[in-house]
Coordinates of N, CA and C in Angstrom, one line a residue:
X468 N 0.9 -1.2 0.0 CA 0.0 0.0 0.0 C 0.9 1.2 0.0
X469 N 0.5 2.1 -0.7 CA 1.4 3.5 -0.6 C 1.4 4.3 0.2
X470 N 2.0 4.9 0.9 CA 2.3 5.6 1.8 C 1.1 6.8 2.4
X471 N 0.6 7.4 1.2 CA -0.1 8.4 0.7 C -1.2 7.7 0.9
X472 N -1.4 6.6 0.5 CA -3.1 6.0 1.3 C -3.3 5.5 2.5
X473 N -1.9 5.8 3.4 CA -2.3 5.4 4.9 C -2.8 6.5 5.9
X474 N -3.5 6.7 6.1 CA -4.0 7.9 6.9 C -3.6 8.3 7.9
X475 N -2.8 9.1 8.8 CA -2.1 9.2 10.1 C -3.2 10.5 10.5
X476 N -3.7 9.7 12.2 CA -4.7 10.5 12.6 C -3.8 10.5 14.4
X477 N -4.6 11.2 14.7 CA -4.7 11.7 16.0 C -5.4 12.5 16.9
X478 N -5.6 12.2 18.3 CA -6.8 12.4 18.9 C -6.8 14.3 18.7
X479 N -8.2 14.7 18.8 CA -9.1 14.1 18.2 C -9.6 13.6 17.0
X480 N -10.3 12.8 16.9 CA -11.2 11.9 15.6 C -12.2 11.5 15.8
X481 N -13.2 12.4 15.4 CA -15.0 11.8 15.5 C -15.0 10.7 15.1
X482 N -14.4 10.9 14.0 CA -15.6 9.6 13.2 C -14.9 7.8 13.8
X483 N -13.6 8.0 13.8 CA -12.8 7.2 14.3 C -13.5 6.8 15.7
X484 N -13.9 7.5 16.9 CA -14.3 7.7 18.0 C -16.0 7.1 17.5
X485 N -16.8 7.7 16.7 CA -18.0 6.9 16.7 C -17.9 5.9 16.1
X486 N -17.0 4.9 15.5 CA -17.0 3.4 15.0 C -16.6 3.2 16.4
X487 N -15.7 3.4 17.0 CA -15.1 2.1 18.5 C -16.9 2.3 19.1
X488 N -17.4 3.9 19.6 CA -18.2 3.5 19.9 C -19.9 2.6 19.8
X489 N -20.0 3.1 18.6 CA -20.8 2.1 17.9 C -20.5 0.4 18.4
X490 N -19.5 0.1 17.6 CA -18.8 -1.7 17.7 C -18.6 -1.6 19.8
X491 N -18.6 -1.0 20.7 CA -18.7 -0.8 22.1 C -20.2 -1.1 22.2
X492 N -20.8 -0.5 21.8 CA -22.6 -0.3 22.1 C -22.9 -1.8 21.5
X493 N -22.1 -2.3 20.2 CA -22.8 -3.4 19.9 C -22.7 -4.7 20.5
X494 N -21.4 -4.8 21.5 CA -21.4 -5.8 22.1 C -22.0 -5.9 23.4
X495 N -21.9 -4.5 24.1 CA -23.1 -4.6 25.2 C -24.1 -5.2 24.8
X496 N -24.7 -4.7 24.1 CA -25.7 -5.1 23.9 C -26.3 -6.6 23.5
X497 N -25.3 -7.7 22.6 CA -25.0 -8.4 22.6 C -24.6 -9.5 23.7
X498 N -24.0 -9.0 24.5 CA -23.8 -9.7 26.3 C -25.0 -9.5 27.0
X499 N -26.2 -8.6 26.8 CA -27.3 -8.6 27.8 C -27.9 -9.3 27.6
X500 N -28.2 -10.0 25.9 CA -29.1 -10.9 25.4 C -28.7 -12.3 25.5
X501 N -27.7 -12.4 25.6 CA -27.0 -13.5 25.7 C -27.1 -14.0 27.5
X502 N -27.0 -12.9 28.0 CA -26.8 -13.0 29.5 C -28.6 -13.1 30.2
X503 N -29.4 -12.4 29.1 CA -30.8 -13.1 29.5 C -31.7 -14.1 28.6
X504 N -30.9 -14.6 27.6 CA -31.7 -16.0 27.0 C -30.9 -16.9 27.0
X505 N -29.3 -17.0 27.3 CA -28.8 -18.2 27.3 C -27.7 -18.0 28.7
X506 N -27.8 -18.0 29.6 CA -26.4 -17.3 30.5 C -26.7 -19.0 31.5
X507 N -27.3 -19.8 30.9 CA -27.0 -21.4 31.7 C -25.9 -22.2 31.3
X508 N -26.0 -21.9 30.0 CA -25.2 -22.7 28.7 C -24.1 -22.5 29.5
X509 N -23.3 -23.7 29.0 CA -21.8 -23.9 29.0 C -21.0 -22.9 28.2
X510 N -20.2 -22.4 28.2 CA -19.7 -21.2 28.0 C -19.9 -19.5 27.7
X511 N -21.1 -19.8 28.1 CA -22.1 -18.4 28.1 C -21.3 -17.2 28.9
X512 N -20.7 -17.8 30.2 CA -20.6 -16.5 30.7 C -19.4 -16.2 30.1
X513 N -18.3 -17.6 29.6 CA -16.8 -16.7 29.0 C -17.2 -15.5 28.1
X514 N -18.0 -16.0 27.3 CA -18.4 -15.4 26.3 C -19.4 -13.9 26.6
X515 N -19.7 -13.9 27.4 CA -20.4 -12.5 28.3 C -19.5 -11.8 28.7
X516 N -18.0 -12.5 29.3 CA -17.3 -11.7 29.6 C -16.0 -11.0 28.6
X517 N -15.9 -12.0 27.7 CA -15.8 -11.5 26.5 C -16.2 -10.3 25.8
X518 N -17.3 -10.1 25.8 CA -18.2 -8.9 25.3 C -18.0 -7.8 25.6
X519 N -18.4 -8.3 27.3 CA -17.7 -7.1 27.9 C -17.0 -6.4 28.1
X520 N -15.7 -7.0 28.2 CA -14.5 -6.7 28.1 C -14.0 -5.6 27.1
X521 N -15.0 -6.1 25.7 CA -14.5 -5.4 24.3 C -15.4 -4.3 24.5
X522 N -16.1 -4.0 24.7 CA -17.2 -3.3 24.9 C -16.4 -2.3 25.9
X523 N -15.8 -2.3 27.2 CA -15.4 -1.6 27.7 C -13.7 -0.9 26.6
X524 N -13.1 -1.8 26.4 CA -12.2 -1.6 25.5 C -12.3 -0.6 24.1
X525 N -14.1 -0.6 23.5 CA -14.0 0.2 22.5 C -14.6 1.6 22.7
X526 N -15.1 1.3 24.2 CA -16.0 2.2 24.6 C -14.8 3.3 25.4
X527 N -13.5 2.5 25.9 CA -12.9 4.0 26.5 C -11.9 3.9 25.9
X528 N -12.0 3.6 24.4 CA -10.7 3.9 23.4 C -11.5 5.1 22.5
X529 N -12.6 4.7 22.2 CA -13.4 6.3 22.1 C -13.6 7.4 22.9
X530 N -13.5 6.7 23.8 CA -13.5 8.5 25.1 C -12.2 9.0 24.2
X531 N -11.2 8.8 24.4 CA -9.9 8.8 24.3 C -9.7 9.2 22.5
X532 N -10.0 9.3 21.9 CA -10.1 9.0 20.5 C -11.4 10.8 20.4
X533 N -12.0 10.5 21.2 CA -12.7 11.8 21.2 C -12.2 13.3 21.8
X534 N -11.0 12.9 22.1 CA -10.3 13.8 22.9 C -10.5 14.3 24.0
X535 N -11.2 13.6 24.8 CA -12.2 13.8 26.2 C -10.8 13.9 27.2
X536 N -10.2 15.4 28.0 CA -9.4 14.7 29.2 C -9.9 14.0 30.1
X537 N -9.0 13.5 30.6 CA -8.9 13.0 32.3 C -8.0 13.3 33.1
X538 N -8.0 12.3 34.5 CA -7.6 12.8 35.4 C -6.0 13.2 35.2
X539 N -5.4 12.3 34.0 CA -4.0 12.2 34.2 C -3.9 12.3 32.3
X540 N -2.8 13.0 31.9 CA -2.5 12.7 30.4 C -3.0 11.7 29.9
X541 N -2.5 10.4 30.1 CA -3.1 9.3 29.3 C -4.1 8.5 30.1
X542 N -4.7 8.9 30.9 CA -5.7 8.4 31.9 C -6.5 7.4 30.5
X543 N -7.1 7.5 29.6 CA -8.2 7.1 28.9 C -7.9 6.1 27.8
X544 N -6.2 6.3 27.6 CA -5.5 5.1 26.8 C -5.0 4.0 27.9
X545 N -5.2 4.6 29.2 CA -4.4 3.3 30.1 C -5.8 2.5 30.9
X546 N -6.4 3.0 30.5 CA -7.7 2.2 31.2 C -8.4 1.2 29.8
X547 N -8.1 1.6 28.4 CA -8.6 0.1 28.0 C -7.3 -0.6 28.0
X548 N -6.9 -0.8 29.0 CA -6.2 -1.8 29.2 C -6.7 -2.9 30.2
X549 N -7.9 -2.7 31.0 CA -9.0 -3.5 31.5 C -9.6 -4.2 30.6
X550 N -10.2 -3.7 29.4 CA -10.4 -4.9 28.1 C -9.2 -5.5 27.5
X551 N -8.1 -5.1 27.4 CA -7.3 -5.7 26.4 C -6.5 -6.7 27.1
X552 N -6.4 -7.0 28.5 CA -5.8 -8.5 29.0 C -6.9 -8.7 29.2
X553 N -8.1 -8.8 29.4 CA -9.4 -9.1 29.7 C -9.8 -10.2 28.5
X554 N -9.7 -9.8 27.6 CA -10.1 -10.5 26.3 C -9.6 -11.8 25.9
X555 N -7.9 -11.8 25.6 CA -7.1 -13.1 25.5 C -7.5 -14.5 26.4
X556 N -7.7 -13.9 27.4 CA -8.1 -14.9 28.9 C -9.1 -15.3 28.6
X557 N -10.3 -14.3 28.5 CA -12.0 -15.1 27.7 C -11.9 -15.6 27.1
X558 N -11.3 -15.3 25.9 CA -11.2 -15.9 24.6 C -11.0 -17.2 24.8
X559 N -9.9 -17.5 25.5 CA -9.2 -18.4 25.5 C -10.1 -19.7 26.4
X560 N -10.6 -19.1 27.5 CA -11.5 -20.2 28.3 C -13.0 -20.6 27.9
X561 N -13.4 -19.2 26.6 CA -14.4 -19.8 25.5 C -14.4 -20.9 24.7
X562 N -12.7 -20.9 24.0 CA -12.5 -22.0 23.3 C -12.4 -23.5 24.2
X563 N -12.1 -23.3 25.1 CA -11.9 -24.5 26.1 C -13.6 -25.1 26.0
X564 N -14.6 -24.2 26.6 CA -16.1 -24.6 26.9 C -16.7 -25.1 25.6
X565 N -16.4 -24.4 24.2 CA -16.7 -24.3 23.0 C -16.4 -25.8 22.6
X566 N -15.2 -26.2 22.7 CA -14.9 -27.8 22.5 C -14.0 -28.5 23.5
X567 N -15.3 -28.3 24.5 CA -15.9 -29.8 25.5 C -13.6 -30.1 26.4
X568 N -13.3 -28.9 26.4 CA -12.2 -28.9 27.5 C -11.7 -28.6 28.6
X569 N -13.2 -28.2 29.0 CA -12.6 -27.4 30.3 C -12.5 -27.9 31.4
X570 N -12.3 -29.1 31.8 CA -11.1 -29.8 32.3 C -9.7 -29.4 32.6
X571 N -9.5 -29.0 31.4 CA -8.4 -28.4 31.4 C -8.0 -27.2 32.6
X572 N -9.0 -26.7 32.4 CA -9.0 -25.7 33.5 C -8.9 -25.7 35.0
X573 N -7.8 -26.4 35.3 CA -7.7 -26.9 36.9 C -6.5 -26.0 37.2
X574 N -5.6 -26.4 38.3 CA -4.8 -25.5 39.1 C -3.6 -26.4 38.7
X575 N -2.4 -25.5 38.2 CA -2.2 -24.2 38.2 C -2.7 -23.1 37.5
X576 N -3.0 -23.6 36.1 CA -3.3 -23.6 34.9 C -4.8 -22.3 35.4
X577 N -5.3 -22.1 35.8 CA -6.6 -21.4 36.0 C -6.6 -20.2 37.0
X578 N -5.4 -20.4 37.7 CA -4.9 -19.4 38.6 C -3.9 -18.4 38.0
X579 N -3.1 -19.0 36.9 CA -2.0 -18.0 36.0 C -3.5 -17.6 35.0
X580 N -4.6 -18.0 34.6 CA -5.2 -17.1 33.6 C -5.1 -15.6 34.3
X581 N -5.7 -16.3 35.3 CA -7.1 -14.7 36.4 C -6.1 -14.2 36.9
X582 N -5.0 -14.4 37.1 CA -3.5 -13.9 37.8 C -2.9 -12.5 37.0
X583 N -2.4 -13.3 36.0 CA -2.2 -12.1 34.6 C -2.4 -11.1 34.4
X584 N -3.7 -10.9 33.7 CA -4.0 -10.0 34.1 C -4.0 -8.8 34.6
X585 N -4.6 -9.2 36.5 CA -3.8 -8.8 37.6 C -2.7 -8.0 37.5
X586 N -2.1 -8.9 36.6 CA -0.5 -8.3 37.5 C -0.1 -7.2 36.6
X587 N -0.3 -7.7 35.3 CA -0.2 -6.8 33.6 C -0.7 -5.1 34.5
X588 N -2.2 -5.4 34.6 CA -2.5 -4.2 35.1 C -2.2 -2.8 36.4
X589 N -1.5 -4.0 37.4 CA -0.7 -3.5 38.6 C 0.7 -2.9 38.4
X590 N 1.1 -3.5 37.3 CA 2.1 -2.9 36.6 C 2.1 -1.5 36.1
X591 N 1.3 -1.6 34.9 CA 1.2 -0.3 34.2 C 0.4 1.1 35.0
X592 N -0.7 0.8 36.2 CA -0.6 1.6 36.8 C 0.3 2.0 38.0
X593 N 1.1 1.1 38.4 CA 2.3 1.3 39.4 C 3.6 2.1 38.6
X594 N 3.8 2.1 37.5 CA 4.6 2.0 36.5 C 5.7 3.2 36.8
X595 N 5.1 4.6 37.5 CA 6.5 5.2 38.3 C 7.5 4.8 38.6
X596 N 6.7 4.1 39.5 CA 7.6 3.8 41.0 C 8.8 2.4 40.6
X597 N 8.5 1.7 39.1 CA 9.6 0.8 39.1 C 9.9 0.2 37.4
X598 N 9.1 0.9 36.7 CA 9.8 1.3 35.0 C 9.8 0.0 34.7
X599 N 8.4 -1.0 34.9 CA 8.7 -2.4 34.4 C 8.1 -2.4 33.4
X600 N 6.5 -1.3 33.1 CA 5.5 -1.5 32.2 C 6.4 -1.1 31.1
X601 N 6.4 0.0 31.2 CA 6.9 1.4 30.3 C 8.2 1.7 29.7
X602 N 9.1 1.0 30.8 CA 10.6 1.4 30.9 C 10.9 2.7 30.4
X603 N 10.1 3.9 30.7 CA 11.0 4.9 30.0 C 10.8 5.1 28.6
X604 N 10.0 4.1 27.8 CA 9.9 4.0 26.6 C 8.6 4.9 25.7
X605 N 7.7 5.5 26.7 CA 6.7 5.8 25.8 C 6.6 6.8 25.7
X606 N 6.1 7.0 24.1 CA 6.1 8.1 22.9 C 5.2 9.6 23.6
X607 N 5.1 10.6 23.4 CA 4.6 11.5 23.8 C 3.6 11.6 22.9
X608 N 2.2 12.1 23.0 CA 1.2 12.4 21.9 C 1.3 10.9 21.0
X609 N 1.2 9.7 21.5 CA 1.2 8.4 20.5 C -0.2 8.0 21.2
X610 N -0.7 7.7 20.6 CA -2.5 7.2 21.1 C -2.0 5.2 20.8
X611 N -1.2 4.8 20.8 CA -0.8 3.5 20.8 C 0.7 2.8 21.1
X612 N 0.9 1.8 22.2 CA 1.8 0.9 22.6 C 2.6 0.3 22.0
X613 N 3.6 1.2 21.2 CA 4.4 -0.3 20.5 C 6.0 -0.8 20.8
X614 N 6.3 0.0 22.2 CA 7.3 -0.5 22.3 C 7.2 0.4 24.0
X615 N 8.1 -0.8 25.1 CA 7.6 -0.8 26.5 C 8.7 -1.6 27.0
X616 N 8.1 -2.0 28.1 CA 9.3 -2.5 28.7 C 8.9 -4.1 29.4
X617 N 9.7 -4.9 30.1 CA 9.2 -6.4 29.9 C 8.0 -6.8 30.4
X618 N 7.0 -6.3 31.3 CA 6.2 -6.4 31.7 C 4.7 -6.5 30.4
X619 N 5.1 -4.9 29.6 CA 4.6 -5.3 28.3 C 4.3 -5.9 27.1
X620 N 5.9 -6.6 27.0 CA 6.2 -7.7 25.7 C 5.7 -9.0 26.8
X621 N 5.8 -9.1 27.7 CA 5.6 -10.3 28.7 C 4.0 -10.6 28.1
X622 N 3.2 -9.6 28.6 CA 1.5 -9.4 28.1 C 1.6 -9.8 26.9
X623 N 1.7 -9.0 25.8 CA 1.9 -9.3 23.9 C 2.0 -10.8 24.0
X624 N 3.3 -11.2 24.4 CA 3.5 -12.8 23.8 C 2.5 -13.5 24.7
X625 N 1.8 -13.2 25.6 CA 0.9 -14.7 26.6 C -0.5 -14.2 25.9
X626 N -0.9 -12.8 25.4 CA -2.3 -12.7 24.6 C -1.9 -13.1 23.4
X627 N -1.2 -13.4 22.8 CA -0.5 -13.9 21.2 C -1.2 -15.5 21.5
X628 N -0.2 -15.8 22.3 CA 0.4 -17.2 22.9 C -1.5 -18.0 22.9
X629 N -2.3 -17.2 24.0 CA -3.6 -17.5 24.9 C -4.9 -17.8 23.2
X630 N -4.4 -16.6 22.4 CA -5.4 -16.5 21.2 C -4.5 -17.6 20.6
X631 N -3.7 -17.6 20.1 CA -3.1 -18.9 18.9 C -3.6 -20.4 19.5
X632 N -3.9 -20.3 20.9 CA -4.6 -21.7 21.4 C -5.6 -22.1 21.0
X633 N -6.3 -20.8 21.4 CA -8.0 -21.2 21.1 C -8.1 -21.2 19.8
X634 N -7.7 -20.7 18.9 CA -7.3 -21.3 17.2 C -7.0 -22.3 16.9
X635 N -6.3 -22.9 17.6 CA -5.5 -24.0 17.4 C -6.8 -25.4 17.5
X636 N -7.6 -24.8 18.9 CA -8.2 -26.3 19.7 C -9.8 -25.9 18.6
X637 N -10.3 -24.8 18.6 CA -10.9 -24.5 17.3 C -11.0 -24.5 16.3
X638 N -9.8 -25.0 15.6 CA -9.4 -25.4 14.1 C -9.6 -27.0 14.4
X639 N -9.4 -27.8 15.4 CA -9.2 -28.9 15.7 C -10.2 -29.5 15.9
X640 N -11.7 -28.8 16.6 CA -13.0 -29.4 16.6 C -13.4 -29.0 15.5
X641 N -12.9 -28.1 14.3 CA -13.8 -27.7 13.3 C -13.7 -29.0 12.2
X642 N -12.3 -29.5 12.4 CA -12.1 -30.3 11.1 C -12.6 -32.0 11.7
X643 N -12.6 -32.0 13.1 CA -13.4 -33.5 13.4 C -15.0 -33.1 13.7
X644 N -15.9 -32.0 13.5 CA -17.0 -31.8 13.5 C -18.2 -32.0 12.3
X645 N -19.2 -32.0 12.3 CA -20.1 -32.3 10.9 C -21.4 -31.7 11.5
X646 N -22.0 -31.5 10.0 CA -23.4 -31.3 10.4 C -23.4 -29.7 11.2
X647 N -24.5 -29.3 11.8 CA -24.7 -28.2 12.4 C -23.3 -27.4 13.1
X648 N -22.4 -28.4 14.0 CA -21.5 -28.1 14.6 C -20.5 -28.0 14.0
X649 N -20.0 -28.4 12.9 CA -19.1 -27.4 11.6 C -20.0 -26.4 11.4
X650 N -21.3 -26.3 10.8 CA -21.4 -24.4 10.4 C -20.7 -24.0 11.9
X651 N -21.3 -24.1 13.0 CA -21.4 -23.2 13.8 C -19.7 -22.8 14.7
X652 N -18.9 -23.9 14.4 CA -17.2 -23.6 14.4 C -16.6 -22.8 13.1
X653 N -17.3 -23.1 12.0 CA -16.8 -22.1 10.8 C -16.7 -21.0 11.1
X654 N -18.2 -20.5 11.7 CA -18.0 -18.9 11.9 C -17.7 -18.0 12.7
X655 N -17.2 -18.9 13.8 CA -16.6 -18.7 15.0 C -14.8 -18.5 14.2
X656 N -14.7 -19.5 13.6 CA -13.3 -19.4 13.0 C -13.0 -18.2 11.9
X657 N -14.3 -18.3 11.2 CA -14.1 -16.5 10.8 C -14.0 -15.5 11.4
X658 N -14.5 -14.9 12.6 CA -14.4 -14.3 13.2 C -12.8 -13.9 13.8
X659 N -12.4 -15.3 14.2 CA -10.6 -15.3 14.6 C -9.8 -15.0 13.7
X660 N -10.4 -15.4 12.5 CA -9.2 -15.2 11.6 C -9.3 -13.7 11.0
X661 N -10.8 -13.2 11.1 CA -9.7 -11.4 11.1 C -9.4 -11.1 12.0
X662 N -9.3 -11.6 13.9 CA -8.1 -10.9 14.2 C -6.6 -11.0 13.8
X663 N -6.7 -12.3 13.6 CA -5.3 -12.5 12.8 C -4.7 -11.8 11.4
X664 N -5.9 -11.3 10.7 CA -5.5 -10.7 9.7 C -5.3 -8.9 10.0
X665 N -6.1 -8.7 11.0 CA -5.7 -7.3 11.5 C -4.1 -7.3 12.2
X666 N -4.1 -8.3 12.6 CA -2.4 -8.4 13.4 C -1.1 -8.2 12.3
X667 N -1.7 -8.9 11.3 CA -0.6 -9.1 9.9 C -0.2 -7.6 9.1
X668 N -1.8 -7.6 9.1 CA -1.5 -5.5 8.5 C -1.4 -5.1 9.2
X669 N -1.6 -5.0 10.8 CA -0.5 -3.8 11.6 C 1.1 -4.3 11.6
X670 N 1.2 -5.1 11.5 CA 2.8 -5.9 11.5 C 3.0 -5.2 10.2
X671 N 2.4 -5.7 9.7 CA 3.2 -5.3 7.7 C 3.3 -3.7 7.7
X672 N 2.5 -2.6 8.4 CA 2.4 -1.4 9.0 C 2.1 -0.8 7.6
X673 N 0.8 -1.8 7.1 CA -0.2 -1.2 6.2 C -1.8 -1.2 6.6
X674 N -1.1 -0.4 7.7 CA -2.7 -0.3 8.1 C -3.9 1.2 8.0
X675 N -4.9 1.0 7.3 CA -5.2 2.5 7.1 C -5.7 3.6 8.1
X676 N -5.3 3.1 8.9 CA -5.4 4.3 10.0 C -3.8 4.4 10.7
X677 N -2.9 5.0 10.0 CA -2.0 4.8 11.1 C -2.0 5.7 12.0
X678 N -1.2 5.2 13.5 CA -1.0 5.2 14.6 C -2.2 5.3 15.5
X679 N -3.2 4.3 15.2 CA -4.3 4.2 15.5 C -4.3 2.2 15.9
X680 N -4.8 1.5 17.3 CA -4.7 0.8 17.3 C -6.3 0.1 17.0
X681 N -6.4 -1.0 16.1 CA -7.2 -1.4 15.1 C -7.2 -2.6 16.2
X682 N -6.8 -2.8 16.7 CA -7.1 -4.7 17.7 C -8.5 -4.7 18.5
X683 N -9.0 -3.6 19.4 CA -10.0 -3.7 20.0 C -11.4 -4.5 18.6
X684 N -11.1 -3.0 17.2 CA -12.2 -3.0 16.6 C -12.1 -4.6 16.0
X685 N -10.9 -5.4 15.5 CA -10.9 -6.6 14.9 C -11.7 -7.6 16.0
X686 N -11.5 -7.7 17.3 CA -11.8 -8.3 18.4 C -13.3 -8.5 18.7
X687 N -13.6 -7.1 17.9 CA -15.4 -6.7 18.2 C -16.1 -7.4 16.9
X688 N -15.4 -7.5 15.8 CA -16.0 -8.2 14.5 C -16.2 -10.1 14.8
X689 N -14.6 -10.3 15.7 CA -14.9 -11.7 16.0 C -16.0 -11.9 16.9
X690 N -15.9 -11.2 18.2 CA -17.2 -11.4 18.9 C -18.7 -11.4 18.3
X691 N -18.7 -10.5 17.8 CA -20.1 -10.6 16.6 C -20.1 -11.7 16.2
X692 N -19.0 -12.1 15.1 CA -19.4 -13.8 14.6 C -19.7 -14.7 15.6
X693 N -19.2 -14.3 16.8 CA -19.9 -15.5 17.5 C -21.1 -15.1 18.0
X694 N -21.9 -13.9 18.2 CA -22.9 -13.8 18.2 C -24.0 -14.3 17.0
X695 N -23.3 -14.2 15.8 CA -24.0 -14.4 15.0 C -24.0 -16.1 14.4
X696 N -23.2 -16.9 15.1 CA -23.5 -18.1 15.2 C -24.2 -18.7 16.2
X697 N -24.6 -17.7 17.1 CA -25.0 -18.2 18.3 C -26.9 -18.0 17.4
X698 N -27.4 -16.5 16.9 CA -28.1 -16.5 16.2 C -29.1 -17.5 15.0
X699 N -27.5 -17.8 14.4 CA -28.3 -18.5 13.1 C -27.8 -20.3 13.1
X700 N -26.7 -20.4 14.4 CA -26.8 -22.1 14.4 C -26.7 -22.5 15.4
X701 N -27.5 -21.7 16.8 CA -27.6 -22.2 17.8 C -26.7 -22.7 18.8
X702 N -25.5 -21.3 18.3 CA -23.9 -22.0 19.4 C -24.6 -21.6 20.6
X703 N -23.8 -22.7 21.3 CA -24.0 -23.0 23.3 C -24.9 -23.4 23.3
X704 N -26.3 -24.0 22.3 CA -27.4 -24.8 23.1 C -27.2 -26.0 23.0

């Protein structure tokens, strides 16, 4: 892509700020329905919290994107970071419930999910007092994370690591599945696979919004598809 067709924005941006919010509003909305016609189902609530997660993620990357202050300079880019370790972890314990694994989910294994997290986040708000998130590394006026300190490549490779699983064990029930339960892994599998293609064009750093991070909004297209198999082929019943 040419140079000249990559768009370099920066806060503020309406319209940018009304798509996160929009794709925010759509997954709320999406988690309440789900949370009042199916929230018995086996993997309902990952998947609720899932939603949520993005939902808060696109909802205060738009505050932020709208140029709204807060309390602190980057107060409103460091808070969707409550969706963004939030998400990998769902994801991830969705694909477990989605095909019949969650067994798997015993100790230690379930203590380092919810742990994570945790700690990701204790970090980057502690991040003064001991330069583990940040190291010193972050851009002035950059509305996005791409280079930090080990605390933050630590996060990157275990939400890389956490999503390439649930691909993995989801590609794996898709190809020994038939009938109803292939559609309904297909398009769960579509859904994953643009996040992975949003990962490629921010890597390849042809992405048309530059210095704009595009992962919340790819995250919200997968969640949809699973809403929309939940819809039209009855995933979790």
């Amino acid at each position: 892509m040419d140079k000249e067709k990559v768009f370099s924005v920066t806060p503020p941006n309406v319209a940018y700020s009304t798509i996160l919010l929009l794709a925010g509003t759509a997954c709320l909305l999406v988690a309440v329905i789900i949370a009042y016609t199916r929230r018995a189902v086996a993997g309902a609530l990952a998947l609720i919290v899932l939603l949520l997660a993005l939902a808060w993620w696109d909802i205060t990357y738009a505050v932020f994107w709208a140029g709204t202050p807060g309390p602190t300079k980057y107060f409103w880019l460091d808070v969707t970071y409550l969706g963004a370790v939030t998400v990998p972890a769902a994801l991830f314990i969705f694909s477990l419930r989605l095909t019949n694994l969650q067994d798997v989910l015993k100790r230690p294994l379930i203590i380092f999910v919810y742990l994570e997290p945790m700690f990701v986040l204790a970090s980057l708000f502690t991040d003064p007092y001991h330069g583990l998130f940040f190291a010193g590394k972050r851009v002035e006026n950059s509305a996005i994370i791409l280079d930090a300190g080990p605390v933050f490549w630590f996060n990157v490779v275990y939400s890389y690591s956490l999503t390439l699983i649930a691909t993995v064990l989801i590609v794996r029930a898709f190809l020994r599945s038939s009938g109803i339960y292939r559609k309904q892994l297909g398009v769960v599998l579509a859904g994953i696979a643009f996040t992975w293609l949003n990962s490629i064009i921010f890597v390849a750093g042809v992405s048309p919004l530059a210095g704009a991070d595009n992962t919340p909004f790819s995250f919200t297209i997968t969640a949809l598809a699973f809403a929309f198999a939940i819809g039209r082929y009855q995933l979790l019943d």
